[in-house]
mmCIF file of C-alpha atoms in Angstrom:
data_model
loop_
_atom_site.group_PDB
_atom_site.id
_atom_site.type_symbol
_atom_site.label_atom_id
_atom_site.label_comp_id
_atom_site.label_asym_id
_atom_site.label_seq_id
_atom_site.Cartn_x
_atom_site.Cartn_y
_atom_site.Cartn_z
ATOM 1 C CA MET A 26 -25.598 49.936 58.544
ATOM 2 C CA SER A 27 -23.300 47.180 59.782
ATOM 3 C CA THR A 28 -21.616 47.691 63.134
ATOM 4 C CA TYR A 29 -18.579 45.896 61.667
ATOM 5 C CA LEU A 30 -17.709 48.757 59.331
ATOM 6 C CA VAL A 31 -14.647 50.758 60.356
ATOM 7 C CA ARG A 32 -15.284 54.376 61.276
ATOM 8 C CA MET A 33 -12.119 56.222 60.323
ATOM 9 C CA ARG A 34 -12.862 59.064 62.736
ATOM 10 C CA ASN A 35 -12.613 56.660 65.663
ATOM 11 C CA ALA A 36 -8.845 56.376 65.363
ATOM 12 C CA ALA A 37 -5.681 57.128 67.297
ATOM 13 C CA LEU A 38 -1.896 57.180 66.828
ATOM 14 C CA ALA A 39 0.805 56.172 69.315
ATOM 15 C CA VAL A 40 4.523 56.709 68.607
ATOM 16 C CA LYS A 41 7.556 55.780 70.710
ATOM 17 C CA ALA A 42 11.315 55.911 70.175
ATOM 18 C CA GLU A 43 13.035 52.570 69.689
ATOM 19 C CA SER A 44 16.084 51.573 71.707
ATOM 20 C CA THR A 45 16.939 49.063 68.960
ATOM 21 C CA ALA A 46 16.047 49.997 65.400
ATOM 22 C CA GLY A 47 13.248 47.802 64.071
ATOM 23 C CA THR A 48 12.237 46.438 67.495
ATOM 24 C CA ASP A 49 8.742 47.226 68.757
ATOM 25 C CA SER A 50 9.182 49.735 71.600
ATOM 26 C CA ILE A 51 5.476 49.984 72.469
ATOM 27 C CA ALA A 52 5.275 46.214 73.045
ATOM 28 C CA GLY A 53 1.504 46.034 72.803
ATOM 29 C CA SER A 54 0.649 48.674 75.429
ATOM 30 C CA PRO A 55 0.956 52.392 74.544
ATOM 31 C CA SER A 56 1.614 54.631 77.541
ATOM 32 C CA SER A 57 -0.112 57.983 78.043
ATOM 33 C CA GLY A 58 2.929 59.851 76.681
ATOM 34 C CA ASP A 59 2.951 57.897 73.407
ATOM 35 C CA TRP A 60 -0.310 59.290 72.011
ATOM 36 C CA ILE A 61 -0.051 61.983 69.334
ATOM 37 C CA GLN A 62 -3.083 63.977 68.272
ATOM 38 C CA GLY A 63 -2.946 63.995 64.486
ATOM 39 C CA ASP A 64 -4.270 62.440 61.301
ATOM 40 C CA VAL A 65 -2.550 59.460 59.676
ATOM 41 C CA THR A 66 -2.621 58.176 56.109
ATOM 42 C CA ILE A 67 -1.071 54.752 55.512
ATOM 43 C CA SER A 68 0.352 53.570 52.193
ATOM 44 C CA LEU A 69 1.588 49.969 52.306
ATOM 45 C CA ASN A 70 3.336 50.246 48.915
ATOM 46 C CA PRO A 71 3.594 46.513 48.175
ATOM 47 C CA MET A 72 6.128 45.419 45.587
ATOM 48 C CA ILE A 73 4.288 43.897 42.637
ATOM 49 C CA ALA A 74 6.363 41.361 40.712
ATOM 50 C CA PRO A 75 5.226 40.122 37.259
ATOM 51 C CA VAL A 76 5.547 36.366 36.770
ATOM 52 C CA PRO A 77 7.106 35.293 33.446
ATOM 53 C CA GLY A 78 5.741 32.319 31.542
ATOM 54 C CA PHE A 79 3.246 31.244 28.864
ATOM 55 C CA THR A 80 -0.388 30.715 29.823
ATOM 56 C CA GLY A 81 -1.705 29.272 26.556
ATOM 57 C CA SER A 82 -3.715 32.447 26.011
ATOM 58 C CA LEU A 83 -3.295 36.171 25.519
ATOM 59 C CA ASP A 84 -3.573 36.627 29.273
ATOM 60 C CA SER A 85 -0.475 37.012 31.408
ATOM 61 C CA GLU A 86 0.298 35.209 34.648
ATOM 62 C CA VAL A 87 -1.107 36.975 37.696
ATOM 63 C CA ASP A 88 1.409 39.324 39.336
ATOM 64 C CA VAL A 89 2.694 38.402 42.795
ATOM 65 C CA VAL A 90 2.607 40.689 45.826
ATOM 66 C CA GLY A 91 6.059 40.854 47.388
ATOM 67 C CA GLY A 92 7.467 42.838 50.293
ATOM 68 C CA PHE A 93 6.070 46.118 51.616
ATOM 69 C CA LYS A 94 7.688 49.565 51.789
ATOM 70 C CA PRO A 95 5.156 51.353 53.995
ATOM 71 C CA THR A 96 4.919 55.114 54.386
ATOM 72 C CA LEU A 97 2.917 57.060 56.953
ATOM 73 C CA GLN A 98 1.843 60.660 56.399
ATOM 74 C CA ILE A 99 1.142 62.141 59.817
ATOM 75 C CA THR A 100 -0.411 65.608 60.141
ATOM 76 C CA VAL A 101 0.093 67.171 63.567
ATOM 77 C CA PRO A 102 -0.765 70.636 64.953
ATOM 78 C CA PHE A 103 2.273 72.700 65.992
ATOM 79 C CA ARG A 104 1.967 72.929 69.784
ATOM 80 C CA GLY A 105 3.877 72.408 72.998
ATOM 81 C CA SER A 106 3.299 69.989 75.850
ATOM 82 C CA GLY A 107 1.785 72.636 78.123
ATOM 83 C CA THR A 108 4.702 72.393 80.574
ATOM 84 C CA ALA A 109 7.981 74.182 79.920
ATOM 85 C CA GLY A 110 10.824 71.669 79.886
ATOM 86 C CA THR A 111 8.587 68.740 78.971
ATOM 87 C CA PRO A 112 9.072 67.823 75.304
ATOM 88 C CA PRO A 113 5.921 67.901 73.159
ATOM 89 C CA ALA A 114 4.285 64.695 71.972
ATOM 90 C CA LEU A 115 5.475 65.369 68.427
ATOM 91 C CA GLY A 116 9.079 65.537 69.663
ATOM 92 C CA THR A 117 9.563 61.815 69.026
ATOM 93 C CA LEU A 118 8.715 62.357 65.352
ATOM 94 C CA LEU A 119 11.152 65.302 65.132
ATOM 95 C CA LYS A 120 13.948 63.128 66.556
ATOM 96 C CA ALA A 121 13.084 60.438 63.991
ATOM 97 C CA CYS A 122 13.782 63.034 61.276
ATOM 98 C CA THR A 123 17.544 63.500 61.946
ATOM 99 C CA MET A 124 17.006 66.099 64.686
ATOM 100 C CA ALA A 125 18.860 66.147 68.005
ATOM 101 C CA LEU A 126 17.235 67.330 71.230
ATOM 102 C CA THR A 127 18.967 69.731 73.644
ATOM 103 C CA GLN A 128 17.083 70.356 76.882
ATOM 104 C CA THR A 129 17.689 73.481 78.961
ATOM 105 C CA ALA A 130 16.116 72.421 82.241
ATOM 106 C CA SER A 131 16.844 75.646 84.145
ATOM 107 C CA ALA A 132 16.657 79.207 82.895
ATOM 108 C CA VAL A 133 19.961 80.880 82.046
ATOM 109 C CA GLY A 134 20.100 84.296 83.720
ATOM 110 C CA ALA A 135 18.118 85.558 86.692
ATOM 111 C CA PRO A 136 17.340 87.640 84.391
ATOM 112 C CA THR A 137 20.843 89.112 84.193
ATOM 113 C CA ALA A 138 21.854 92.565 82.956
ATOM 114 C CA ALA A 139 23.663 92.814 79.642
ATOM 115 C CA THR A 140 27.029 94.572 79.597
ATOM 116 C CA ALA A 141 26.457 96.218 76.221
ATOM 117 C CA GLY A 142 24.273 96.022 73.137
ATOM 118 C CA THR A 143 23.160 97.310 69.763
ATOM 119 C CA THR A 144 19.880 97.145 67.855
ATOM 120 C CA THR A 145 20.663 93.534 66.851
ATOM 121 C CA THR A 146 23.038 92.274 69.569
ATOM 122 C CA ALA A 147 23.466 92.031 73.311
ATOM 123 C CA THR A 148 26.603 91.155 75.247
ATOM 124 C CA ALA A 149 25.680 88.867 78.119
ATOM 125 C CA ALA A 150 27.380 88.319 81.456
ATOM 126 C CA SER A 151 27.782 85.256 83.686
ATOM 127 C CA PRO A 152 25.974 82.854 84.175
ATOM 128 C CA PHE A 153 25.813 82.850 80.362
ATOM 129 C CA GLY A 154 28.539 80.490 79.125
ATOM 130 C CA THR A 155 31.537 81.038 76.880
ATOM 131 C CA THR A 156 31.000 78.220 74.386
ATOM 132 C CA THR A 157 30.524 79.330 70.790
ATOM 133 C CA ASP A 158 27.048 78.551 69.388
ATOM 134 C CA ALA A 159 25.902 77.191 72.761
ATOM 135 C CA TYR A 160 22.517 78.937 72.607
ATOM 136 C CA ASN A 161 21.915 79.170 68.862
ATOM 137 C CA GLY A 162 18.239 78.660 68.034
ATOM 138 C CA MET A 163 17.038 79.212 71.595
ATOM 139 C CA PRO A 164 14.552 81.864 72.736
ATOM 140 C CA LEU A 165 15.694 84.989 74.573
ATOM 141 C CA ILE A 166 13.481 87.024 76.900
ATOM 142 C CA VAL A 167 14.520 90.652 77.341
ATOM 143 C CA SER A 168 13.208 92.816 80.177
ATOM 144 C CA GLY A 169 14.216 96.044 81.871
ATOM 145 C CA ASP A 170 14.482 99.035 79.557
ATOM 146 C CA GLN A 171 12.850 96.923 76.824
ATOM 147 C CA SER A 172 10.404 94.027 77.058
ATOM 148 C CA PHE A 173 10.179 91.458 74.270
ATOM 149 C CA THR A 174 10.802 87.829 73.346
ATOM 150 C CA THR A 175 13.084 86.984 70.451
ATOM 151 C CA GLY A 176 15.327 84.214 69.124
ATOM 152 C CA ILE A 177 19.098 83.745 69.108
ATOM 153 C CA VAL A 178 20.667 83.660 65.643
ATOM 154 C CA ASP A 179 24.250 83.370 66.866
ATOM 155 C CA TYR A 180 26.244 83.191 70.092
ATOM 156 C CA THR A 181 29.990 83.778 70.471
ATOM 157 C CA SER A 182 32.574 82.755 73.063
ATOM 158 C CA GLY A 183 32.646 86.439 74.069
ATOM 159 C CA ARG A 184 28.962 86.116 75.076
ATOM 160 C CA VAL A 185 27.746 88.263 72.181
ATOM 161 C CA ILE A 186 24.173 87.334 71.284
ATOM 162 C CA THR A 187 22.836 88.147 67.817
ATOM 163 C CA ILE A 188 19.049 88.277 67.839
ATOM 164 C CA GLY A 189 16.637 87.600 64.979
ATOM 165 C CA GLU A 190 15.289 91.142 64.666
ATOM 166 C CA THR A 191 16.324 94.793 64.579
ATOM 167 C CA ARG A 192 15.136 96.853 67.549
ATOM 168 C CA ALA A 193 14.144 100.506 67.254
ATOM 169 C CA SER A 194 16.615 101.317 70.040
ATOM 170 C CA GLY A 195 19.744 99.459 71.032
ATOM 171 C CA LEU A 196 20.006 97.100 73.967
ATOM 172 C CA THR A 197 22.006 98.486 76.890
ATOM 173 C CA SER A 198 23.330 97.575 80.316
ATOM 174 C CA SER A 199 19.784 98.250 81.532
ATOM 175 C CA SER A 200 18.522 95.363 79.370
ATOM 176 C CA ASN A 201 18.031 92.150 81.341
ATOM 177 C CA LEU A 202 18.540 88.848 79.532
ATOM 178 C CA GLN A 203 17.204 85.364 80.168
ATOM 179 C CA ILE A 204 17.080 82.137 78.192
ATOM 180 C CA PRO A 205 13.940 80.370 79.473
ATOM 181 C CA ILE A 206 13.553 76.648 80.049
ATOM 182 C CA ASN A 207 13.272 75.131 76.580
ATOM 183 C CA ASP A 208 13.496 72.008 74.449
ATOM 184 C CA LEU A 209 15.537 72.673 71.313
ATOM 185 C CA TYR A 210 15.486 70.450 68.226
ATOM 186 C CA LYS A 211 18.243 70.990 65.662
ATOM 187 C CA PRO A 212 19.467 69.117 62.580
ATOM 188 C CA SER A 213 22.234 66.605 63.080
ATOM 189 C CA SER A 214 24.461 64.417 60.935
ATOM 190 C CA ASP A 215 25.555 62.341 63.943
ATOM 191 C CA GLU A 216 24.111 58.894 63.394
ATOM 192 C CA SER A 217 24.518 58.084 67.092
ATOM 193 C CA VAL A 218 21.713 60.516 67.991
ATOM 194 C CA PHE A 219 19.312 59.350 65.274
ATOM 195 C CA ILE A 220 16.339 57.320 66.406
ATOM 196 C CA ASN A 221 13.872 55.026 64.727
ATOM 197 C CA ALA A 222 10.319 54.932 65.988
ATOM 198 C CA THR A 223 7.496 52.450 66.486
ATOM 199 C CA ALA A 224 3.981 53.551 65.526
ATOM 200 C CA TYR A 225 0.643 51.944 66.368
ATOM 201 C CA VAL A 226 -2.264 53.153 64.238
ATOM 202 C CA TYR A 227 -5.718 52.207 65.532
ATOM 203 C CA TYR A 228 -8.670 52.436 63.152
ATOM 204 C CA ASP A 229 -11.855 51.623 65.089
ATOM 205 C CA GLY A 230 -10.804 48.155 66.158
ATOM 206 C CA THR A 231 -8.147 47.536 63.484
ATOM 207 C CA LEU A 232 -4.494 47.897 64.513
ATOM 208 C CA TYR A 233 -1.522 48.489 62.205
ATOM 209 C CA LYS A 234 1.966 48.230 63.715
ATOM 210 C CA PHE A 235 5.055 49.795 62.143
ATOM 211 C CA VAL A 236 8.675 49.752 63.301
ATOM 212 C CA GLY A 237 11.974 51.195 62.134
ATOM 213 C CA LEU A 238 10.365 54.493 61.132
ATOM 214 C CA GLN A 239 12.413 57.490 60.055
ATOM 215 C CA GLY A 240 11.386 60.366 57.836
ATOM 216 C CA THR A 241 11.132 64.057 57.172
ATOM 217 C CA TRP A 242 8.779 66.928 57.927
ATOM 218 C CA SER A 243 7.316 70.084 56.488
ATOM 219 C CA LEU A 244 5.868 72.921 58.564
ATOM 220 C CA ASN A 245 3.191 75.309 57.325
ATOM 221 C CA ILE A 246 2.234 78.373 59.376
ATOM 222 C CA THR A 247 -0.466 80.841 58.289
ATOM 223 C CA ALA A 248 -0.963 84.314 59.746
ATOM 224 C CA GLY A 249 -3.760 84.307 62.321
ATOM 225 C CA GLU A 250 -3.886 80.501 62.329
ATOM 226 C CA PHE A 251 -1.868 77.748 63.965
ATOM 227 C CA GLY A 252 1.020 75.832 62.431
ATOM 228 C CA VAL A 253 0.760 72.322 61.015
ATOM 229 C CA PHE A 254 3.503 69.707 60.727
ATOM 230 C CA THR A 255 3.283 67.047 58.042
ATOM 231 C CA PHE A 256 5.586 64.113 58.753
ATOM 232 C CA SER A 257 6.381 61.654 55.962
ATOM 233 C CA MET A 258 7.724 58.508 57.620
ATOM 234 C CA MET A 259 9.079 55.299 56.095
ATOM 235 C CA GLY A 260 9.462 52.004 57.935
ATOM 236 C CA GLN A 261 8.550 48.348 58.229
ATOM 237 C CA LEU A 262 5.158 46.702 58.643
ATOM 238 C CA LEU A 263 5.708 44.656 61.785
ATOM 239 C CA GLU A 264 2.909 42.142 61.329
ATOM 240 C CA ASP A 265 -0.462 41.654 59.679
ATOM 241 C CA PRO A 266 -3.171 44.112 60.805
ATOM 242 C CA SER A 267 -5.214 42.718 63.684
ATOM 243 C CA ASN A 268 -8.630 43.262 65.229
ATOM 244 C CA THR A 269 -7.573 45.123 68.360
ATOM 245 C CA SER A 270 -9.656 47.568 70.383
ATOM 246 C CA LEU A 271 -8.416 51.069 71.076
ATOM 247 C CA PRO A 272 -6.910 51.182 74.604
ATOM 248 C CA SER A 273 -9.187 52.833 77.133
ATOM 249 C CA GLY A 274 -6.774 55.632 78.065
ATOM 250 C CA ALA A 275 -6.207 56.943 74.548
ATOM 251 C CA ALA A 276 -9.029 59.474 74.361
ATOM 252 C CA ALA A 277 -8.196 61.052 77.718
ATOM 253 C CA ALA A 278 -4.499 61.378 76.840
ATOM 254 C CA LEU A 279 -5.267 63.001 73.484
ATOM 255 C CA THR A 280 -7.754 65.559 74.793
ATOM 256 C CA ALA A 281 -5.357 66.627 77.574
ATOM 257 C CA GLN A 282 -3.024 68.349 75.104
ATOM 258 C CA PRO A 283 -3.170 72.186 74.941
ATOM 259 C CA ALA A 284 -4.732 74.043 72.046
ATOM 260 C CA PRO A 285 -2.231 75.024 69.342
ATOM 261 C CA PRO A 286 -1.445 78.766 69.502
ATOM 262 C CA ARG A 287 -2.179 81.202 66.670
ATOM 263 C CA TRP A 288 0.537 83.009 64.702
ATOM 264 C CA ALA A 289 -0.653 86.367 65.986
ATOM 265 C CA ASN A 290 0.964 88.898 68.310
ATOM 266 C CA GLY A 291 4.143 86.894 67.746
ATOM 267 C CA LYS A 292 7.188 87.322 65.506
ATOM 268 C CA SER A 293 7.724 87.128 61.751
ATOM 269 C CA GLN A 294 11.193 88.366 60.847
ATOM 270 C CA LEU A 295 13.150 88.035 57.596
ATOM 271 C CA ASN A 296 16.616 89.590 57.420
ATOM 272 C CA LYS A 297 15.884 90.997 60.916
ATOM 273 C CA LYS A 298 12.939 93.043 59.596
ATOM 274 C CA THR A 299 9.197 92.419 59.953
ATOM 275 C CA ALA A 300 7.895 90.118 57.201
ATOM 276 C CA ARG A 301 4.167 90.829 56.813
ATOM 277 C CA CYS A 302 3.506 87.483 55.238
ATOM 278 C CA GLN A 303 0.478 85.308 54.752
ATOM 279 C CA SER A 304 2.351 82.041 55.179
ATOM 280 C CA LEU A 305 5.668 80.397 55.902
ATOM 281 C CA ARG A 306 6.606 76.892 54.806
ATOM 282 C CA VAL A 307 9.735 75.016 55.852
ATOM 283 C CA ASP A 308 10.632 71.659 54.269
ATOM 284 C CA PHE A 309 13.223 69.683 56.220
ATOM 285 C CA GLY A 310 13.961 67.657 53.102
ATOM 286 C CA VAL A 311 15.358 64.397 54.520
ATOM 287 C CA GLN A 312 15.688 61.552 52.042
ATOM 288 C CA GLN A 313 15.609 58.010 53.368
ATOM 289 C CA ILE A 314 15.576 54.429 52.118
ATOM 290 C CA LEU A 315 14.701 50.975 53.386
ATOM 291 C CA PRO A 316 17.952 49.038 52.800
ATOM 292 C CA ASP A 317 17.478 45.705 51.047
ATOM 293 C CA ASN A 318 17.955 42.696 53.305
ATOM 294 C CA PRO A 319 16.419 39.285 52.570
ATOM 295 C CA GLU A 320 16.684 38.487 56.294
ATOM 296 C CA GLY A 321 14.786 41.629 57.289
ATOM 297 C CA THR A 322 11.052 42.044 57.787
ATOM 298 C CA TYR A 323 9.422 41.693 54.358
ATOM 299 C CA GLY A 324 12.928 41.882 52.817
ATOM 300 C CA PHE A 325 14.088 45.241 54.177
ATOM 301 C CA ASP A 326 15.904 46.771 57.143
ATOM 302 C CA PRO A 327 14.678 49.801 59.148
ATOM 303 C CA ALA A 328 14.710 53.178 57.402
ATOM 304 C CA VAL A 329 18.019 55.036 57.037
ATOM 305 C CA PRO A 330 18.469 58.734 56.115
ATOM 306 C CA THR A 331 20.749 59.435 53.151
ATOM 307 C CA ALA A 332 20.564 63.198 52.498
ATOM 308 C CA ARG A 333 18.927 66.422 53.674
ATOM 309 C CA ARG A 334 18.026 69.695 51.920
ATOM 310 C CA ILE A 335 16.325 72.278 54.122
ATOM 311 C CA ALA A 336 14.328 74.791 52.099
ATOM 312 C CA GLY A 337 11.023 76.624 52.056
ATOM 313 C CA THR A 338 8.966 79.618 50.951
ATOM 314 C CA ILE A 339 7.654 82.835 52.485
ATOM 315 C CA ASN A 340 5.415 85.483 50.888
ATOM 316 C CA PRO A 341 5.896 88.887 52.546
ATOM 317 C CA TYR A 342 4.281 92.044 51.194
ATOM 318 C CA MET A 343 6.561 94.206 49.091
ATOM 319 C CA ASP A 344 7.851 96.945 51.384
ATOM 320 C CA THR A 345 9.930 99.920 50.241
ATOM 321 C CA ASN A 346 11.757 99.821 53.595
ATOM 322 C CA THR A 347 13.066 96.278 53.028
ATOM 323 C CA ASN A 348 12.913 95.531 49.286
ATOM 324 C CA THR A 349 16.380 96.836 48.427
ATOM 325 C CA ALA A 350 18.158 94.940 51.199
ATOM 326 C CA LEU A 351 16.402 91.693 50.276
ATOM 327 C CA PHE A 352 17.283 92.060 46.612
ATOM 328 C CA THR A 353 20.900 92.849 47.470
ATOM 329 C CA ALA A 354 21.091 89.742 49.664
ATOM 330 C CA MET A 355 19.570 87.544 46.949
ATOM 331 C CA LYS A 356 21.821 88.908 44.203
ATOM 332 C CA GLY A 357 24.923 88.559 46.351
ATOM 333 C CA ASN A 358 24.103 85.040 47.655
ATOM 334 C CA THR A 359 24.268 86.476 51.159
ATOM 335 C CA ASP A 360 22.852 84.634 54.149
ATOM 336 C CA VAL A 361 19.917 86.190 55.996
ATOM 337 C CA SER A 362 18.022 84.977 59.065
ATOM 338 C CA LEU A 363 14.371 83.971 59.301
ATOM 339 C CA MET A 364 12.479 83.796 62.584
ATOM 340 C CA ALA A 365 8.921 83.027 63.660
ATOM 341 C CA ILE A 366 7.486 82.873 67.191
ATOM 342 C CA LEU A 367 4.038 81.561 68.107
ATOM 343 C CA GLY A 368 2.299 81.493 71.467
ATOM 344 C CA ALA A 369 2.477 83.446 74.709
ATOM 345 C CA THR A 370 1.981 80.812 77.437
ATOM 346 C CA ALA A 371 4.968 79.010 78.958
ATOM 347 C CA GLY A 372 4.973 75.405 77.779
ATOM 348 C CA ASN A 373 3.048 76.283 74.626
ATOM 349 C CA ARG A 374 5.375 78.777 72.930
ATOM 350 C CA MET A 375 7.378 77.864 69.839
ATOM 351 C CA LEU A 376 10.340 79.444 68.074
ATOM 352 C CA VAL A 377 11.280 78.602 64.481
ATOM 353 C CA MET A 378 14.770 79.847 63.651
ATOM 354 C CA LEU A 379 16.614 79.537 60.339
ATOM 355 C CA PRO A 380 19.818 81.499 60.955
ATOM 356 C CA THR A 381 21.395 81.276 57.496
ATOM 357 C CA VAL A 382 19.114 81.095 54.464
ATOM 358 C CA ARG A 383 19.776 82.081 50.857
ATOM 359 C CA LEU A 384 16.938 83.805 48.990
ATOM 360 C CA GLN A 385 16.411 82.322 45.514
ATOM 361 C CA ASP A 386 13.839 84.639 43.894
ATOM 362 C CA LEU A 387 12.163 87.983 44.507
ATOM 363 C CA SER A 388 9.671 88.159 41.654
ATOM 364 C CA PRO A 389 6.792 90.541 42.497
ATOM 365 C CA GLY A 390 3.200 89.325 42.677
ATOM 366 C CA ASN A 391 -0.240 90.509 43.766
ATOM 367 C CA ARG A 392 -2.109 89.554 46.929
ATOM 368 C CA GLY A 393 -5.396 91.331 47.461
ATOM 369 C CA GLY A 394 -4.241 94.339 45.484
ATOM 370 C CA LEU A 395 -0.961 94.719 47.370
ATOM 371 C CA GLY A 396 2.416 93.679 46.041
ATOM 372 C CA GLU A 397 4.028 90.575 47.494
ATOM 373 C CA PHE A 398 7.155 88.524 47.022
ATOM 374 C CA GLY A 399 6.913 84.751 46.731
ATOM 375 C CA ILE A 400 10.380 83.972 48.088
ATOM 376 C CA PRO A 401 11.839 80.476 47.856
ATOM 377 C CA PHE A 402 14.848 79.951 50.098
ATOM 378 C CA GLN A 403 17.380 77.287 51.027
ATOM 379 C CA ALA A 404 19.221 76.928 54.317
ATOM 380 C CA ASN A 405 23.016 77.197 54.208
ATOM 381 C CA GLY A 406 25.491 75.338 56.407
ATOM 382 C CA PRO A 407 25.860 71.849 57.905
ATOM 383 C CA ASP A 408 23.581 70.986 60.833
ATOM 384 C CA VAL A 409 22.386 74.593 61.346
ATOM 385 C CA GLY A 410 19.567 74.883 58.818
ATOM 386 C CA ALA A 411 16.472 74.931 61.031
ATOM 387 C CA TYR A 412 15.929 75.036 64.792
ATOM 388 C CA ILE A 413 12.599 74.338 66.528
ATOM 389 C CA SER A 414 12.381 75.385 70.175
ATOM 390 C CA PHE A 415 9.496 74.801 72.587
ATOM 391 C CA PHE A 416 9.517 76.997 75.683
#
């Protein structure tokens, strides 16, 4: 076997945010924080242009390869950085998918006693702020008379917190509240916070460079297993692939990342009730294009997002305690919340919060002899469809 053959297992991916769209931000030397542990599939998608003209035979002129419209499919385990307050490696990809990052560098609350509560709400006190929606999508740790971790569906200027579940007993002034240190990613339509990314893909001595990347993601989480992000990115091929060795620090940086946590002993809540589901899928649904530009690399500018449709599916067991409420919500086009929490170790805990989704079907099915619903849903509302928090 020739030693010149490329072993696809001996590969690595580095990604870094660009300060100027379409300009190589890695500049030939990935840093330790640029490496992302995941699989990559490259499609160069060359434009093939037929050449008109007679050839003196039945055969046509040979088509010409034009510009490239590359796409990268990047599959990444759903995990944190291992340190609360330090964004995960995959955070750069999330920001390149029309998501804005809000960092809470210090915990809010000492913990601090609530002033009142119900089975789905708690009224906080100072140092919690008075800005509407300030903590939407963030985790909330409750201690005192109850002990649990949940997510914030809504926050009002009166400090009323709506949580993503229904408790067996109401929260009270003996309930202590704290928002832990966290990194929150949320959808945005503000072009000033969008980023493009540079990606270096090393395949056993062969290097592909891409710039101007933007894209979308889907997240699949299975009960008892870890979650998996699939990023579909579009951008520009910076230059011809080159024979370049993998940098010496890549392997050490990749193996230093924590193991992705299982979706077990966590949270799975639909309409603030336990959803005993096998799987949850969220599609962020960003559409993007490479704008035509004859002066751009290979004839195109960096990728630009044009639309977003956040949707997904969940398959909870049919449950006589929740079926009626779910059907009523679907029939009435009423928003419900959806929440999932994975992990138990600070720095490697994740909250997925969709505060306002519309259920689009509740047809019964069969899973292992038990009834289930295969529920498609779509998020409702601008820039509030899906929050991802690492804490």
